[in-house]
Coordinates of C-alpha atoms in Angstrom, one line a residue:
X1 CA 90.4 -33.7 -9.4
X2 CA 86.5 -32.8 -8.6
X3 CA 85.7 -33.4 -5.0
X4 CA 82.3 -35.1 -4.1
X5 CA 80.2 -32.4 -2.0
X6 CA 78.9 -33.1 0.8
X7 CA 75.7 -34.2 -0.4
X8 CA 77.5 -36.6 -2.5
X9 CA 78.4 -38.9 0.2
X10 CA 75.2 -39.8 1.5
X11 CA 73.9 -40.3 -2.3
X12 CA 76.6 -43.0 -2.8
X13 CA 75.8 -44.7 0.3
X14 CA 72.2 -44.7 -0.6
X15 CA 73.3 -46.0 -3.9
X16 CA 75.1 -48.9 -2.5
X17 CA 71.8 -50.8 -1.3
X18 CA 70.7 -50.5 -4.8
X19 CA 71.3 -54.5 -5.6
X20 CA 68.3 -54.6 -8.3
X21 CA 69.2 -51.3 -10.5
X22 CA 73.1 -52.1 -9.9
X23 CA 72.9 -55.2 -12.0
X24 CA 72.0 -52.8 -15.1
X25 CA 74.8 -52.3 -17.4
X26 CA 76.1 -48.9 -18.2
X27 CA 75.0 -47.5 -21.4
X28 CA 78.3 -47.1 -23.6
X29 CA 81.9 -47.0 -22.9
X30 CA 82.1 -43.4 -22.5
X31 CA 78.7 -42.3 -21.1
X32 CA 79.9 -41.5 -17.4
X33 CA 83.2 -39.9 -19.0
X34 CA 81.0 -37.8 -21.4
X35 CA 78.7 -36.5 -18.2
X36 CA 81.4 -36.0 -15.6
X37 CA 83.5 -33.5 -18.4
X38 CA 80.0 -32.7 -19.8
X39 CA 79.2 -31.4 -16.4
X40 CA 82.7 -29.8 -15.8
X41 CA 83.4 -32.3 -12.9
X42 CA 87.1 -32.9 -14.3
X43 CA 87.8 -29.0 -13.9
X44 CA 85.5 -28.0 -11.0
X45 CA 87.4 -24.5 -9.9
X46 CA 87.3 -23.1 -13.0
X47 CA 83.5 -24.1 -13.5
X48 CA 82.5 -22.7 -11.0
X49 CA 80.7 -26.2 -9.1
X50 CA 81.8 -25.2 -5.8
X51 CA 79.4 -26.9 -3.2
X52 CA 80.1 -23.5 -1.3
X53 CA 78.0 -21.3 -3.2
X54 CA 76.3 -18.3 -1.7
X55 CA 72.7 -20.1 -1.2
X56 CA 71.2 -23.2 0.8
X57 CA 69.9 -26.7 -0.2
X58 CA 65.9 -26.5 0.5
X59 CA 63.1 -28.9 0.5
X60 CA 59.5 -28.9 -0.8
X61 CA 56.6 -31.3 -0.3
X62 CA 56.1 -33.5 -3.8
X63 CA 53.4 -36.2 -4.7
X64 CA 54.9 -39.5 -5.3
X65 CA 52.8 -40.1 -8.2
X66 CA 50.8 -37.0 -10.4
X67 CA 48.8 -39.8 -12.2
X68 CA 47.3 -41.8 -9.5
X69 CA 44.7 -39.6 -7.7
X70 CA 44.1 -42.4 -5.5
X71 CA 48.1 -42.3 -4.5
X72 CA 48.4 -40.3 -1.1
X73 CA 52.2 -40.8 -0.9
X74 CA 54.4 -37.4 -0.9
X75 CA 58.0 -37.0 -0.6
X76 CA 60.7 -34.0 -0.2
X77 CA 62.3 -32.8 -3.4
X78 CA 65.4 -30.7 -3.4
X79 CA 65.5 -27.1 -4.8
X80 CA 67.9 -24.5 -4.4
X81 CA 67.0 -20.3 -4.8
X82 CA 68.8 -17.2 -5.5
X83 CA 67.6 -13.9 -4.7
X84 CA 70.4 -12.2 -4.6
X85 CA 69.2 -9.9 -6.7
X86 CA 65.6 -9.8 -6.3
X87 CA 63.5 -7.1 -6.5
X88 CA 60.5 -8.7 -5.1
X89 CA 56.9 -9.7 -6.3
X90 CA 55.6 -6.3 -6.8
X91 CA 58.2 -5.4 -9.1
X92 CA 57.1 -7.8 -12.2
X93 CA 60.5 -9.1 -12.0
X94 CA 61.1 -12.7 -13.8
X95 CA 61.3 -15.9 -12.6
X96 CA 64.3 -18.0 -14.2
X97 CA 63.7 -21.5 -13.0
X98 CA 66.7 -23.8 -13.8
X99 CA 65.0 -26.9 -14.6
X100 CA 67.5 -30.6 -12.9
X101 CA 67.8 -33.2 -15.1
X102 CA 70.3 -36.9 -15.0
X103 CA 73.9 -36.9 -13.4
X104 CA 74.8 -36.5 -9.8
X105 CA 72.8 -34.4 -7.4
X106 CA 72.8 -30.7 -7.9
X107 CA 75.0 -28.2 -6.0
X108 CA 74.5 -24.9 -4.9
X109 CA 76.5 -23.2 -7.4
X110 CA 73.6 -24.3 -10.0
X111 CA 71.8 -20.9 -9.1
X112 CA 74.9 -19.1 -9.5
X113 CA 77.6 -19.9 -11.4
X114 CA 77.4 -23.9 -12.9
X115 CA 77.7 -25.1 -16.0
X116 CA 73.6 -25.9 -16.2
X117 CA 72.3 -22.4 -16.2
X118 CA 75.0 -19.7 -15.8
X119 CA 73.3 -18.1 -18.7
X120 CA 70.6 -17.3 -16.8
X121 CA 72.3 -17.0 -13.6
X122 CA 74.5 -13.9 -14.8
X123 CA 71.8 -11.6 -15.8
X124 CA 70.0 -12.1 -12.2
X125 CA 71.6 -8.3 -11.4
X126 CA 70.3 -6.7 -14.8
X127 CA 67.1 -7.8 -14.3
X128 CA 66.3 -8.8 -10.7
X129 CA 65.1 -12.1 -11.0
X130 CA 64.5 -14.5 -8.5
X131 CA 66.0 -17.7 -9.4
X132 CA 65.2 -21.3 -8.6
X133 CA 66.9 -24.9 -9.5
X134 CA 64.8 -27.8 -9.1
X135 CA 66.2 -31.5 -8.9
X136 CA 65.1 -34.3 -11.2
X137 CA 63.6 -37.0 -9.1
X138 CA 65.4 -39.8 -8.5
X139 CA 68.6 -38.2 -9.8
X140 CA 68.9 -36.2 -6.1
X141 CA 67.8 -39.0 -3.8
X142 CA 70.8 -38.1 -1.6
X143 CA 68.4 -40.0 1.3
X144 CA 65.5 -41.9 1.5
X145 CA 63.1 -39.1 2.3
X146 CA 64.5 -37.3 -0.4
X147 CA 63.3 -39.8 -3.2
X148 CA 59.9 -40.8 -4.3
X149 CA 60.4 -44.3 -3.3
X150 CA 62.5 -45.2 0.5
X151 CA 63.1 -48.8 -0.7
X152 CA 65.1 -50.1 -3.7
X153 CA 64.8 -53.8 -3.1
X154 CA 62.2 -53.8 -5.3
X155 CA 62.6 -54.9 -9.0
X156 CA 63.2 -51.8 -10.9
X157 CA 59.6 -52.1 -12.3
X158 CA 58.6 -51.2 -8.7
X159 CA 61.4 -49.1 -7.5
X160 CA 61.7 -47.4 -10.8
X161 CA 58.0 -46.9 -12.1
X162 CA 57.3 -43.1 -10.8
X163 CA 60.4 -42.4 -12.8
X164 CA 59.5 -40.6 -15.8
X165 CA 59.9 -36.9 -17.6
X166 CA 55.9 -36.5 -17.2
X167 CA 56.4 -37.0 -13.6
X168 CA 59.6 -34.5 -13.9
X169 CA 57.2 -31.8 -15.6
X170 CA 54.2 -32.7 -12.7
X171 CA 56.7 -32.1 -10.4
X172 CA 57.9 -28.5 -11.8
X173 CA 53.7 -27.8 -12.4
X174 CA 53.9 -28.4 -8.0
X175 CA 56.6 -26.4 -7.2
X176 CA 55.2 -23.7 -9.6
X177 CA 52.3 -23.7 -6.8
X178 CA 54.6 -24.4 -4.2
X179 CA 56.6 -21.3 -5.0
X180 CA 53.9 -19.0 -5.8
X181 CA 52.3 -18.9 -2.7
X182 CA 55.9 -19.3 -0.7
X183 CA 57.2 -16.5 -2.1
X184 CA 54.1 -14.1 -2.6
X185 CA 54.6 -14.3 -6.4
X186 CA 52.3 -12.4 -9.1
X187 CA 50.6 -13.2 -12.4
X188 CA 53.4 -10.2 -13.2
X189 CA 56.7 -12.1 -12.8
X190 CA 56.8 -14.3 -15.9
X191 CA 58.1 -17.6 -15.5
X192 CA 61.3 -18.9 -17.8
X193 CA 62.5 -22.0 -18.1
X194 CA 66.3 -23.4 -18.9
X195 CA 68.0 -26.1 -19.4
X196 CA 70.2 -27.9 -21.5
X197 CA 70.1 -31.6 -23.2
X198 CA 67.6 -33.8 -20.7
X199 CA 67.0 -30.5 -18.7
X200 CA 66.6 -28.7 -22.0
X201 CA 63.8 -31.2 -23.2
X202 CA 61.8 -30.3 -20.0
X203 CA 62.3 -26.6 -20.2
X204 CA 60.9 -27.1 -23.8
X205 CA 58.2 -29.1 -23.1
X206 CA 57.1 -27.7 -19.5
X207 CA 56.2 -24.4 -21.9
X208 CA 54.7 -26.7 -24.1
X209 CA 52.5 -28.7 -22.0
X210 CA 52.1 -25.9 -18.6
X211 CA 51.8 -22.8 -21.1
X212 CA 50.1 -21.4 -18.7
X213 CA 52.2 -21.5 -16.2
X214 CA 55.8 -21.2 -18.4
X215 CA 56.1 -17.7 -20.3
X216 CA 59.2 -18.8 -22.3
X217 CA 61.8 -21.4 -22.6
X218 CA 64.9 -21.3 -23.8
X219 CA 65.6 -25.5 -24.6
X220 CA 69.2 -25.4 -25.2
X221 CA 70.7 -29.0 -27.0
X222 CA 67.4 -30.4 -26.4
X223 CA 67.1 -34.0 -28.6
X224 CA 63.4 -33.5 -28.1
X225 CA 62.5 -36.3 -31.0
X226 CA 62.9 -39.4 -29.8
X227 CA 64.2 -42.2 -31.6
X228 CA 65.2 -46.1 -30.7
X229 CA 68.6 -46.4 -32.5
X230 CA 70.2 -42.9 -33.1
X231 CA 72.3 -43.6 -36.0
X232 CA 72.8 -39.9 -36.5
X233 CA 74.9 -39.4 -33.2
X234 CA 78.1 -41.1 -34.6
X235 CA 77.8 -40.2 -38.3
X236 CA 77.6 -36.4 -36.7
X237 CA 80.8 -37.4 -34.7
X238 CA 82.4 -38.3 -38.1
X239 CA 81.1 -34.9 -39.1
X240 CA 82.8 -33.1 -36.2
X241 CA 86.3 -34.0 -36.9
X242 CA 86.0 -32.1 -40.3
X243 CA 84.8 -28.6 -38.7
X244 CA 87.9 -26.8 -39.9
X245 CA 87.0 -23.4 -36.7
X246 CA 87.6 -26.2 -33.7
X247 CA 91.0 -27.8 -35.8
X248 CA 89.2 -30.6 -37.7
X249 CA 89.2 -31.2 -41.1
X250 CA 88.2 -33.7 -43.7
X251 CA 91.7 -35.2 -43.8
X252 CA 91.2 -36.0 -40.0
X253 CA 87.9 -37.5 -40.4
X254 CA 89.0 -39.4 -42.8
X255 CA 92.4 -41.2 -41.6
X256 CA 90.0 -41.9 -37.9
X257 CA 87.6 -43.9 -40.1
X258 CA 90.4 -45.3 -42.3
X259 CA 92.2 -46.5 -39.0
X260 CA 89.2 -48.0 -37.5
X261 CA 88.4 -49.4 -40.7
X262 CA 91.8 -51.3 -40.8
X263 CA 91.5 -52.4 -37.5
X264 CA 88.6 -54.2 -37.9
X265 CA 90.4 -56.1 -40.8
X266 CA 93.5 -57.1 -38.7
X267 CA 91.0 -58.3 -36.0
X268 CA 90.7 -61.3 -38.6
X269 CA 93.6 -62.9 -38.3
X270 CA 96.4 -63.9 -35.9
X271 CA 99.3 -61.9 -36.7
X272 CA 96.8 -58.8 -37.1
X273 CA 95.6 -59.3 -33.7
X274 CA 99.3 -60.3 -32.6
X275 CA 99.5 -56.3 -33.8
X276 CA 96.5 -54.5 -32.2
X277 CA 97.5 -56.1 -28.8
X278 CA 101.1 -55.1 -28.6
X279 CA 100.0 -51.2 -30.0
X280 CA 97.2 -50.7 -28.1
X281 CA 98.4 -52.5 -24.5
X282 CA 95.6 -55.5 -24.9
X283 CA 95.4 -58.0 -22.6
X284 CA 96.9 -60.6 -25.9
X285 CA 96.2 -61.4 -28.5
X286 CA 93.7 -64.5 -28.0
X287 CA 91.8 -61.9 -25.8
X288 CA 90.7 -59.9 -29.2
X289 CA 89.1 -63.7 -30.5
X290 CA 85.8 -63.0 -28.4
X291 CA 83.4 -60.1 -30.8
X292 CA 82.8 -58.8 -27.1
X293 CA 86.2 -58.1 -26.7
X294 CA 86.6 -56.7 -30.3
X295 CA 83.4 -54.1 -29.4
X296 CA 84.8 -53.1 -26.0
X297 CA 87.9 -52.2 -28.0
X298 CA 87.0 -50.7 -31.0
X299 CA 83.5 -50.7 -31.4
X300 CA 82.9 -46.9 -29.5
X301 CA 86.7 -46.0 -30.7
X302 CA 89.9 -47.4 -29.8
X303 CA 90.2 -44.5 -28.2
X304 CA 87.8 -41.2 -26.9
X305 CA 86.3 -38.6 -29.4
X306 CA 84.9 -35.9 -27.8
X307 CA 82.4 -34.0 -29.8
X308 CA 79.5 -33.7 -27.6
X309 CA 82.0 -33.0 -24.7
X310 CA 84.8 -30.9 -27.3
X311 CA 86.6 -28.0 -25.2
X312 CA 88.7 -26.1 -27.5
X313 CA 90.6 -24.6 -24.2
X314 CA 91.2 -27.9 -22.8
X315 CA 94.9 -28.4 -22.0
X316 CA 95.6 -32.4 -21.8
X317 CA 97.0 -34.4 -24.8
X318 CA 94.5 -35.4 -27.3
X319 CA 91.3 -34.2 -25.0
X320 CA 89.7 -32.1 -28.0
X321 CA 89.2 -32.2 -31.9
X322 CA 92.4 -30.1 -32.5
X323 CA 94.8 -31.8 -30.4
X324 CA 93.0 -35.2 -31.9
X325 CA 93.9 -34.0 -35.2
X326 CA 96.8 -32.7 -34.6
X327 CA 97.9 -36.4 -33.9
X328 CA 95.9 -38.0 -36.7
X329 CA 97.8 -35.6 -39.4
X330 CA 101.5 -36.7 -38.1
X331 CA 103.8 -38.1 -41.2
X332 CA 106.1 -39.7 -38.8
X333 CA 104.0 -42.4 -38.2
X334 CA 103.7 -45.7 -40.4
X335 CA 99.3 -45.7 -41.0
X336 CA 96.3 -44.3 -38.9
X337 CA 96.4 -47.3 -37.2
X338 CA 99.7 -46.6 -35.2
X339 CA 98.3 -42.8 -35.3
X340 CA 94.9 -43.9 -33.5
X341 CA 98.0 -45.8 -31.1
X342 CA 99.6 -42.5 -31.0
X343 CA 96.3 -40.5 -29.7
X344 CA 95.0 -43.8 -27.0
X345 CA 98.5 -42.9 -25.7
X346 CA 98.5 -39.5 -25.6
X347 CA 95.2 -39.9 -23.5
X348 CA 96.8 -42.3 -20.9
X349 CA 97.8 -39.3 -18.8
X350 CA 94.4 -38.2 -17.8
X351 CA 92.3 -40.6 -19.2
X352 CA 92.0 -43.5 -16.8
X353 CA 92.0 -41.6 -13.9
X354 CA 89.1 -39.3 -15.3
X355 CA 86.9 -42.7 -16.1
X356 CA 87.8 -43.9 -12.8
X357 CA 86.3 -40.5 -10.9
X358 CA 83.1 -40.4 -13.2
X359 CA 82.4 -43.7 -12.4
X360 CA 82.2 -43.0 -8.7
X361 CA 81.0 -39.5 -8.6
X362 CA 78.0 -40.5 -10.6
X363 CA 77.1 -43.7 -9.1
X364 CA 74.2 -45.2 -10.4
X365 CA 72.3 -42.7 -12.2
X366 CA 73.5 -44.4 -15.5
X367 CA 70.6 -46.9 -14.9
X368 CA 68.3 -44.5 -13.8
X369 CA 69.1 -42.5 -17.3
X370 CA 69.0 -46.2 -18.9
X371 CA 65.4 -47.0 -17.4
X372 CA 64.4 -43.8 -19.1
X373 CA 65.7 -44.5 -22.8
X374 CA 63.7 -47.9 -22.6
X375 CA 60.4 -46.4 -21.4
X376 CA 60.5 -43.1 -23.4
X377 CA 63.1 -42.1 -25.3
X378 CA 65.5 -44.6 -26.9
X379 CA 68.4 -42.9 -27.9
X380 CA 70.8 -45.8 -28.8
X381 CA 73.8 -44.8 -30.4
X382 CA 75.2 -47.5 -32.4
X383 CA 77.7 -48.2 -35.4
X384 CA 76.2 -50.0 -38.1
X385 CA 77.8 -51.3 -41.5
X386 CA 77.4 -49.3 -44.4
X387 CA 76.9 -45.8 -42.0
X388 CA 79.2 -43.0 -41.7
X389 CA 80.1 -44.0 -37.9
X390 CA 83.7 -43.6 -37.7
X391 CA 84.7 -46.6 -35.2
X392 CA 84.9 -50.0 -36.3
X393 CA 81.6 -50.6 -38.1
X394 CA 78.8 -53.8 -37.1
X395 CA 80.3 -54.5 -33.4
X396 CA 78.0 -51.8 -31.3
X397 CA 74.9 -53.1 -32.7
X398 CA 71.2 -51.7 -32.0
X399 CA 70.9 -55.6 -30.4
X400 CA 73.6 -54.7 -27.9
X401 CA 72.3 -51.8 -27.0
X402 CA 69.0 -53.1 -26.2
X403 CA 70.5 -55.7 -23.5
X404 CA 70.1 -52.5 -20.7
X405 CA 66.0 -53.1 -21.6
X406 CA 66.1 -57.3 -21.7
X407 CA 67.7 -56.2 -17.6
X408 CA 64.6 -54.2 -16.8
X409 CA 62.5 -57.2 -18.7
X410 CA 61.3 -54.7 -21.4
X411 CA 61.4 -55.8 -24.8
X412 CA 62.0 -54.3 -27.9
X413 CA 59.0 -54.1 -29.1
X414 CA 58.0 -52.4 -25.9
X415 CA 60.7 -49.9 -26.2
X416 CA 59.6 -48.7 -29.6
X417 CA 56.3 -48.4 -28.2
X418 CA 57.3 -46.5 -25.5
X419 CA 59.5 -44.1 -28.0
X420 CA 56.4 -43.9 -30.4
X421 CA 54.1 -42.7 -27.6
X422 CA 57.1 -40.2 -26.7
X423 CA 57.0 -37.9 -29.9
X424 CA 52.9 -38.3 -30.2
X425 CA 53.0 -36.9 -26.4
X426 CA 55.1 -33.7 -26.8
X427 CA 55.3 -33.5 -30.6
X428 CA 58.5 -34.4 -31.8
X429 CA 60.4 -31.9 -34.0
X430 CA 56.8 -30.5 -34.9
X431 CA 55.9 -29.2 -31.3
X432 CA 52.9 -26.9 -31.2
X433 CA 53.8 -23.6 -28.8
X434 CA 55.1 -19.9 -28.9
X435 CA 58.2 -18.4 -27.4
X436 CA 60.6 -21.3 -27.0
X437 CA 63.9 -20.9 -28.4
X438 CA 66.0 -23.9 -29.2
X439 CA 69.8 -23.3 -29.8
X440 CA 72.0 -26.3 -30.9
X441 CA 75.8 -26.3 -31.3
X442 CA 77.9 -27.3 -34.8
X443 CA 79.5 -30.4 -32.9
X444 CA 77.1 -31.4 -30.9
X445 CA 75.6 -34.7 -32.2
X446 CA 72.4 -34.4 -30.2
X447 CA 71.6 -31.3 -32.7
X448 CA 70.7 -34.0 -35.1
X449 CA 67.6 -34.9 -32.9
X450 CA 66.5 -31.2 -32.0
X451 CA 64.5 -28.6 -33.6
X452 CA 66.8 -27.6 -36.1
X453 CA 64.1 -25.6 -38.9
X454 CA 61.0 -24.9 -38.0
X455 CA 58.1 -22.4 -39.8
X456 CA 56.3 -22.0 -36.2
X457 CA 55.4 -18.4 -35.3
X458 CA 57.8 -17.4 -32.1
X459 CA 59.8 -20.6 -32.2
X460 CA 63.4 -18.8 -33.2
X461 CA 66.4 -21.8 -33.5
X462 CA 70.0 -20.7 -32.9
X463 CA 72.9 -22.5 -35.1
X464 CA 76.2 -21.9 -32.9
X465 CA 79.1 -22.5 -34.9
X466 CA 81.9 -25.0 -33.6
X467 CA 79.9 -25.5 -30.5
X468 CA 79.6 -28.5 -28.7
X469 CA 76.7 -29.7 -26.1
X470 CA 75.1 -26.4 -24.9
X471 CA 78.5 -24.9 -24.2
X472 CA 76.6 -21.2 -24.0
X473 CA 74.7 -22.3 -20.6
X474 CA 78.3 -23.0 -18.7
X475 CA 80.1 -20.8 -16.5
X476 CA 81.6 -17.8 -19.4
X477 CA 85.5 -18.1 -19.4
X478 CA 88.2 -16.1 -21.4
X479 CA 88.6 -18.8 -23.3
X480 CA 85.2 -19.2 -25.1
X481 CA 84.8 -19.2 -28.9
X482 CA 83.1 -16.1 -30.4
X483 CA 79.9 -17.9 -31.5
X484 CA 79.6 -18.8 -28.0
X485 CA 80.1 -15.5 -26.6
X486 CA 77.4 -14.0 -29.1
X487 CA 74.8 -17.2 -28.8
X488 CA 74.3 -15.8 -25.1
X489 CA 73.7 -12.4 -26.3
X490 CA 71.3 -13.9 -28.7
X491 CA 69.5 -15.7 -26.2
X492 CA 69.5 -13.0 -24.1
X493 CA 67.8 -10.6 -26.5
X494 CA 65.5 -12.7 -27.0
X495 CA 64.0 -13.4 -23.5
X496 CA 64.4 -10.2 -23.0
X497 CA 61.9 -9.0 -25.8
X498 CA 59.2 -12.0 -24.9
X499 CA 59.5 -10.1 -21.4
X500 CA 58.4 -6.9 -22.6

């Protein structure tokens, strides 16, 4: 199991006298579970997010509020360095700057060897880079001083209002200056940006909107259109399951809709429900009367998909799309109903547990992540009648979703606003700049929101086959698939010739 670091402890304590952000609800059955494997918390040896890493956690001084000239207040922000390998300013040696984005503070292994920006991290000794990671405020308040606001009392309209990813791209414009002049840097070393999903829409948009400051980006699985209810991430999970190189296949797909699709039948009467509760371990029977019950049970899966999270070298029961499949294609059993049975139990041995340890390694920062979808990007992921979502269709509603916003007193016609103003800001899928490259992966169902085509001179995209959610930028193991393996030469080659 993944150990908190030692900055961990403080952040959780802070995070306990949160009583007005607390009372948000998480976003999704799955959305801790998806982060902590996401971020390789469940298998932190082999990832390489050792809190040991061969560099120091450092501090810079950060306005409070870019927007507000008026606003005096300042606070410390968190970065880490590597220079290793650095050749020094004089050299015209890079900058790779690792941009923080949601989830638990940052280690030191981010400028090393992390599952954020290894990428970038392992080509420090080719090239002599110097290499920062900066945190996302508010995602690395690990103390008071270390947070743009020291009391969280406040309604999250107060507490949470210098919370924003145009304060996250002021603050990587600051410590541009900040580092500049504290490390004696030249017009010659070229600043480039990385990240992937959040941290991959600012690396993106930081060239975008500081071109003058960012040479290049590379914006790995960056949904960088924003969108209130994101249909497309489930019907892409349905997708997933048929991608014959990671074990899926259209049979597969098929029989986990099919089995969904005859659960939400038996949910309609007694004996059905009489059924569901004995197979699946419910509470009883009665329990599956309330809808609320029905959607906690089947309306994200009766059981976890991974797609954006798939790890073809994973080794528990039924944690990937082969070993999923490989269940859900089984003849001894009666109908995909007992096989969706079969795979809930095959994920009883690591399942619970691994909720249980996302849930407190990551605290709080689901409501942080939750005040950003309902002031910017949206991002709801629901399972509508009539789509191609595979779970239990018209229980995880775009109404449901929205209850996170009615908690922070935002409406919904607010939040569409807010996601409207979003793509006119940074441009949507038509964004206007030069050398930023934007990879997605096959399985990934945030690739359905990125910059997938795109006619703009020295904006190159990068289809990974069988990939999941920027699987290129983690730590490189034995194990990795081929298109993996080659999507980080790709990328390579190309920073390297927008260095030239």
């Amino acid at each position: 199991s993944a150990i908190p670091s030692p900055r961990m402890v403080p952040f959780l304590v802070l995070l306990s006298l949160l009583p007005s952000t607390r009372a948000v609800a998480p976003l999704g059955k799955y959305f801790a579970l998806e982060h902590y494997r996401q971020n390789g918390l469940h298998q932190a040896d082999e990832r390489g997010l050792k809190a040991n890493a061969p560099t120091s956690l450092r501090f810079f001084t950060q306005r409070q509020d870019h927007f507000d000239g008026a606003n005096p207040n300042t606070w410390q922000q968190a970065y880490y360095v590597n220079d290793s390998f650095w050749k020094g300013p004089d050299s015209g040696a890079p900058i790779f700057l690792c941009v923080g984005g949601e989830g638990p503070p940052l280690t030191p292994a981010v400028v090393s060897d992390s599952v954020h920006c290894s990428n970038a991290a392992s080509w420090l000794p080719e090239t002599g880079a110097l290499m920062f990671a900066v945190e996302h405020r508010y995602y690395g308040c690990h103390n008071s001083s270390a947070c743009p606001v020291s009391d969280f009392d406040d309604p999250p309209k107060v507490s949470l209002r210098f919370l924003s990813s145009r304060q996250a791209l002021s603050d990587l414009a600051q410590f541009h200056a900040f580092a500049t002049e504290e490390y004696n840097l030249t017009a010659e070393n070229k600043w480039v940006t990385f990240g992937g999903s959040y941290p991959g829409m600012l690396a993106g948009w930081f060239r975008i909107r500081f071109p003058h400051l960012a040479h290049a980006s590379v914006a790995s699985s960056a949904p960088v259109h924003a969108k209130v209810e994101m249909t497309e991430y489930n019907d892409w999970v349905r997708y997933a399951y048929t991608v014959q190189s990671v074990g899926g296949s259209q049979e597969c797909s098929d029989a986990i809709a099919d089995g969904h699709s005859m659960i939400g039948k038996l949910m309609n009467d007694a004996d059905g429900r009489k059924r569901l509760a004995e197979l699946f371990g419910l509470p009883s029977a009665e329990w599956l009367e309330e809808k609320e019950n029905q959607k906690l049970f089947a309306g994200e899966g009766v059981a976890y998909f991974p797609s954006q999270g798939n790890d073809p070298s994973c080794e528990e029961d039924a944690c990937n799309i082969a070993r999923i499949c490989d269940i859900m294609m089984k003849t001894n059993e009666d109908d995909n109903v007992d096989r969706l049975a079969a795979v809930k139990k095959a994920q009883a041995s690591w399942l619970d547990k691994q909720m249980k340890e996302a849930e407190a390694m990551l605290g709080d920062f689901a409501n942080y992540w939750g005040w950003q979808t309902c002031t910017e990007f949206g991002f709801y992921q629901t399972c509508d009648t009539g789509s191609h979502c595979p779970y239990t269709q018209g229980l995880d509603l775009l109404s449901d979703q929205l209850q996170i916003c009615a908690k922070f007193n935002i409406s919904p016609d607010t939040v569409a606003a807010n996601v409207a103003f979003t793509n006119v800001y940074y441009g949507g899928l038509s964004p206007v700049a030069t050398r930023v490259m934007w990879p997605n992966g096959e399985v990934d169902p945030w690739s359905q929101l990125a910059v997938l085509n795109t006619t703009a001179p020295e904006q190159p995209t990068l289809w990974v086959a069988g990939a999941s959610h920027h699987f290129w930028t983690h730590t490189p193991l034995p194990t990795d698939q081929t298109s993996v393996q080659d999507a980080r030469t790709t990328i390579r080659d190309q920073v390297k010739a927008w260095l030239k």
